[in-house]
mmCIF file of C-alpha atoms in Angstrom:
data_model
loop_
_atom_site.group_PDB
_atom_site.id
_atom_site.type_symbol
_atom_site.label_atom_id
_atom_site.label_comp_id
_atom_site.label_asym_id
_atom_site.label_seq_id
_atom_site.Cartn_x
_atom_site.Cartn_y
_atom_site.Cartn_z
ATOM 1 C CA MET I 181 -1.843 9.471 15.315
ATOM 2 C CA LYS I 182 1.820 7.944 16.680
ATOM 3 C CA THR I 183 -0.099 4.321 17.166
ATOM 4 C CA ILE I 184 -1.124 4.246 13.673
ATOM 5 C CA ILE I 185 2.109 5.298 12.662
ATOM 6 C CA LEU I 186 3.736 2.295 14.827
ATOM 7 C CA THR I 187 1.071 0.233 14.134
ATOM 8 C CA VAL I 188 1.590 0.218 10.406
ATOM 9 C CA PHE I 189 5.225 0.462 10.231
ATOM 10 C CA PHE I 190 4.738 -2.847 12.290
ATOM 11 C CA LEU I 191 2.234 -4.739 9.817
ATOM 12 C CA THR I 192 4.522 -4.009 7.245
ATOM 13 C CA VAL I 193 7.584 -5.090 8.641
ATOM 14 C CA LEU I 194 5.571 -8.771 9.559
ATOM 15 C CA LEU I 195 3.730 -8.728 5.324
ATOM 16 C CA ARG I 196 8.072 -8.207 4.855
ATOM 17 C CA LEU I 197 9.253 -10.897 7.574
ATOM 18 C CA ILE I 198 5.517 -13.463 5.796
ATOM 19 C CA SER I 199 7.371 -12.744 2.324
ATOM 20 C CA SER I 200 10.840 -14.685 3.548
ATOM 21 C CA VAL I 201 8.839 -17.721 4.703
ATOM 22 C CA ILE I 202 6.448 -18.102 0.961
ATOM 23 C CA SER I 203 10.403 -17.804 -0.670
ATOM 24 C CA GLY I 204 11.537 -20.636 1.595
ATOM 25 C CA ILE I 205 7.756 -22.854 0.864
ATOM 26 C CA ASN I 206 8.744 -21.833 -2.919
ATOM 27 C CA GLU I 207 11.967 -23.260 -2.512
ATOM 28 C CA ARG I 208 11.553 -26.102 -0.992
ATOM 29 C CA LYS I 209 9.391 -27.021 -3.214
ATOM 30 C CA LEU I 210 11.057 -26.501 -6.079
ATOM 31 C CA LYS I 211 14.229 -27.614 -5.344
ATOM 32 C CA LYS I 212 12.422 -31.390 -5.477
ATOM 33 C CA MET I 213 10.948 -30.939 -8.597
ATOM 34 C CA GLY I 214 14.855 -30.392 -10.060
ATOM 35 C CA ALA I 215 14.700 -26.705 -9.873
ATOM 36 C CA VAL I 216 18.363 -25.244 -9.698
ATOM 37 C CA GLU I 217 19.919 -22.676 -8.078
ATOM 38 C CA TYR I 218 22.821 -19.962 -9.410
ATOM 39 C CA GLY I 219 24.390 -17.158 -7.582
ATOM 40 C CA LYS I 220 24.617 -19.054 -4.001
ATOM 41 C CA ARG I 221 27.085 -16.908 -2.692
ATOM 42 C CA ASN I 222 25.263 -13.844 -4.946
ATOM 43 C CA SER I 223 21.991 -15.151 -2.747
ATOM 44 C CA LEU I 224 23.476 -15.313 0.475
ATOM 45 C CA LEU I 225 25.443 -11.847 0.906
ATOM 46 C CA LEU I 226 22.090 -10.027 -0.476
ATOM 47 C CA ILE I 227 20.132 -11.849 2.366
ATOM 48 C CA VAL I 228 22.930 -10.038 4.375
ATOM 49 C CA ALA I 229 22.539 -6.655 3.172
ATOM 50 C CA HIS I 230 19.477 -6.822 3.184
ATOM 51 C CA VAL I 231 18.950 -7.546 6.750
ATOM 52 C CA LEU I 232 22.733 -5.052 8.106
ATOM 53 C CA PHE I 233 20.748 -2.379 5.565
ATOM 54 C CA TYR I 234 17.682 -2.288 7.815
ATOM 55 C CA LEU I 235 19.657 -2.749 11.686
ATOM 56 C CA ALA I 236 22.133 0.322 9.833
ATOM 57 C CA CYS I 237 18.495 2.002 9.848
ATOM 58 C CA ILE I 238 17.165 1.554 12.756
ATOM 59 C CA THR I 239 20.482 2.050 14.920
ATOM 60 C CA GLU I 240 20.709 5.201 12.965
ATOM 61 C CA GLY I 241 17.467 6.520 13.585
ATOM 62 C CA THR I 242 17.640 5.393 17.592
ATOM 63 C CA MET I 243 20.888 6.860 17.739
ATOM 64 C CA LYS I 244 18.918 10.502 16.476
ATOM 65 C CA GLY I 245 15.572 9.440 18.590
ATOM 66 C CA ALA I 246 13.646 7.405 16.256
ATOM 67 C CA PHE I 247 10.520 7.074 15.669
ATOM 68 C CA PHE I 248 9.837 10.671 13.924
ATOM 69 C CA TYR I 249 6.773 11.904 13.448
ATOM 70 C CA ASP I 250 7.158 14.376 10.426
ATOM 71 C CA GLY I 251 6.734 14.782 6.990
ATOM 72 C CA ILE I 252 9.826 12.742 5.880
ATOM 73 C CA SER I 253 9.301 9.651 7.753
ATOM 74 C CA TYR I 254 5.749 9.725 6.550
ATOM 75 C CA LEU I 255 6.839 9.540 3.321
ATOM 76 C CA GLY I 256 9.306 6.590 4.036
ATOM 77 C CA LEU I 257 6.250 4.895 5.891
ATOM 78 C CA ALA I 258 4.117 5.292 2.881
ATOM 79 C CA VAL I 259 7.353 4.497 0.078
ATOM 80 C CA PHE I 260 8.079 1.222 2.103
ATOM 81 C CA ALA I 261 4.011 0.370 3.047
ATOM 82 C CA ALA I 262 4.206 0.643 -1.197
ATOM 83 C CA ALA I 263 7.432 -1.327 -2.092
ATOM 84 C CA VAL I 264 5.842 -4.554 0.096
ATOM 85 C CA VAL I 265 2.797 -3.665 -1.606
ATOM 86 C CA VAL I 266 4.372 -4.045 -5.065
ATOM 87 C CA LEU I 267 6.598 -6.712 -3.288
ATOM 88 C CA TYR I 268 3.339 -9.312 -2.611
ATOM 89 C CA TYR I 269 1.764 -8.117 -5.680
ATOM 90 C CA VAL I 270 4.686 -9.829 -7.558
ATOM 91 C CA ILE I 271 4.542 -12.916 -5.630
ATOM 92 C CA TYR I 272 1.118 -13.092 -6.591
ATOM 93 C CA SER I 273 2.195 -12.430 -10.080
ATOM 94 C CA LEU I 274 5.089 -15.138 -10.334
ATOM 95 C CA ARG I 275 3.578 -17.236 -7.552
ATOM 96 C CA HIS I 276 5.067 -20.975 -6.842
ATOM 97 C CA ILE I 277 8.423 -19.516 -9.043
ATOM 98 C CA TRP I 278 8.513 -16.577 -6.398
ATOM 99 C CA THR I 279 11.483 -16.626 -4.294
ATOM 100 C CA LEU I 280 14.536 -14.597 -2.538
ATOM 101 C CA LYS I 281 16.817 -17.133 -4.130
ATOM 102 C CA LEU I 282 18.532 -17.113 -8.084
ATOM 103 C CA ILE I 283 16.522 -20.425 -8.625
ATOM 104 C CA ILE I 284 15.276 -21.833 -12.235
ATOM 105 C CA ALA I 285 12.669 -24.061 -11.954
ATOM 106 C CA PRO I 286 12.319 -27.380 -14.794
ATOM 107 C CA ALA I 287 11.404 -25.522 -18.193
ATOM 108 C CA ASP I 288 7.906 -27.132 -18.236
ATOM 109 C CA TYR I 289 7.356 -25.540 -14.553
ATOM 110 C CA HIS I 290 8.825 -22.758 -14.866
ATOM 111 C CA THR I 291 7.367 -19.955 -17.257
ATOM 112 C CA ILE I 292 8.238 -16.302 -18.382
ATOM 113 C CA ASN I 293 5.480 -13.924 -16.892
ATOM 114 C CA LYS I 294 4.685 -11.509 -20.079
ATOM 115 C CA SER I 295 2.515 -9.453 -17.765
ATOM 116 C CA ALA I 296 2.284 -5.867 -18.370
ATOM 117 C CA LEU I 297 4.391 -5.003 -15.401
ATOM 118 C CA PHE I 298 6.976 -7.800 -16.304
ATOM 119 C CA ARG I 299 6.779 -5.766 -20.270
ATOM 120 C CA LEU I 300 7.210 -2.116 -18.813
ATOM 121 C CA VAL I 301 9.729 -3.036 -15.620
ATOM 122 C CA ARG I 302 12.725 -5.708 -16.331
ATOM 123 C CA HIS I 303 13.020 -7.342 -13.268
ATOM 124 C CA PRO I 304 9.912 -5.139 -11.222
ATOM 125 C CA ASN I 305 11.229 -7.011 -8.084
ATOM 126 C CA TYR I 306 14.327 -5.249 -7.653
ATOM 127 C CA TYR I 307 13.292 -1.629 -9.322
ATOM 128 C CA LEU I 308 9.908 -1.934 -7.967
ATOM 129 C CA SER I 309 9.853 -3.439 -4.559
ATOM 130 C CA VAL I 310 13.367 -4.182 -3.053
ATOM 131 C CA LEU I 311 15.019 -0.450 -3.551
ATOM 132 C CA PRO I 312 12.209 1.750 -2.859
ATOM 133 C CA GLU I 313 11.465 -1.137 0.033
ATOM 134 C CA LEU I 314 15.119 0.469 1.463
ATOM 135 C CA VAL I 315 15.013 4.129 0.335
ATOM 136 C CA GLY I 316 11.618 4.469 2.185
ATOM 137 C CA PHE I 317 12.869 2.772 5.022
ATOM 138 C CA ALA I 318 16.170 5.049 5.373
ATOM 139 C CA LEU I 319 13.498 7.801 4.913
ATOM 140 C CA LEU I 320 11.501 6.498 8.279
ATOM 141 C CA PHE I 321 14.395 6.418 10.346
ATOM 142 C CA HIS I 322 15.812 9.683 9.015
ATOM 143 C CA ALA I 323 18.735 7.199 8.311
ATOM 144 C CA TRP I 324 20.852 9.413 6.022
ATOM 145 C CA ILE I 325 24.508 7.776 6.242
ATOM 146 C CA THR I 326 22.610 4.600 5.382
ATOM 147 C CA LEU I 327 20.882 5.527 2.782
ATOM 148 C CA VAL I 328 24.149 6.610 1.046
ATOM 149 C CA ILE I 329 26.516 4.145 2.221
ATOM 150 C CA GLY I 330 24.257 1.351 2.376
ATOM 151 C CA MET I 331 22.621 2.014 -0.458
ATOM 152 C CA ALA I 332 26.046 1.980 -2.572
ATOM 153 C CA ILE I 333 27.035 -1.438 -0.766
ATOM 154 C CA TYR I 334 23.907 -2.970 -1.298
ATOM 155 C CA LEU I 335 23.749 -2.277 -5.579
ATOM 156 C CA VAL I 336 27.171 -4.379 -5.606
ATOM 157 C CA PRO I 337 25.398 -7.454 -5.146
ATOM 158 C CA LEU I 338 21.862 -6.515 -6.373
ATOM 159 C CA LEU I 339 23.412 -5.500 -9.830
ATOM 160 C CA THR I 340 25.112 -8.581 -9.533
ATOM 161 C CA ARG I 341 22.152 -10.824 -9.181
ATOM 162 C CA ILE I 342 20.550 -8.988 -11.483
ATOM 163 C CA ARG I 343 23.119 -9.995 -14.050
ATOM 164 C CA GLU I 344 23.427 -13.076 -13.587
ATOM 165 C CA GLU I 345 19.710 -13.567 -13.547
ATOM 166 C CA GLU I 346 19.475 -11.699 -16.837
ATOM 167 C CA LYS I 347 22.309 -14.500 -17.939
ATOM 168 C CA VAL I 348 20.361 -17.449 -16.543
ATOM 169 C CA MET I 349 17.222 -16.553 -18.009
ATOM 170 C CA LYS I 350 18.851 -15.950 -21.326
ATOM 171 C CA LEU I 351 20.183 -19.170 -21.796
ATOM 172 C CA GLN I 352 17.432 -21.434 -19.766
ATOM 173 C CA PHE I 353 14.387 -19.898 -22.290
ATOM 174 C CA ASN I 354 14.654 -19.028 -25.878
ATOM 175 C CA ASP I 355 11.414 -16.355 -24.952
ATOM 176 C CA TYR I 356 13.216 -14.558 -22.420
#
């Protein structure tokens, strides 16, 4: 059982890293066609906060003797894995315009996703993927301090990103 849990964990982390590569590829393509990046400083803060959150969870968990093989860790792994599945659904839905950064393609290339998920949940990437991913990761490592303090810190650039994205999208697209 422990081998299965570790395998699922490392595969999920690998998929999360692959999403960063997808973002980089999309970013380069978008910028070549004239896309504009907004909130560069905040994007950098979000990336740094994300990495630091992971490292803090791993450090806190290691100090406690992680990996844990109990219900809390299994729940954390399930939440983390589900968040990565949602991430890939969002990537699939947004395809060529999905990036880790706030990049808006020229209007004829950037379409507004109006699928059920995007109509029901504003910013599903943040609310159904990023936040559950972090919560799941913290639960997996029993990283309670990181969950409380790290999440509070992480929410500052994340909420800033959401406000920036809302503002830019409303300015750029009449049907947003």
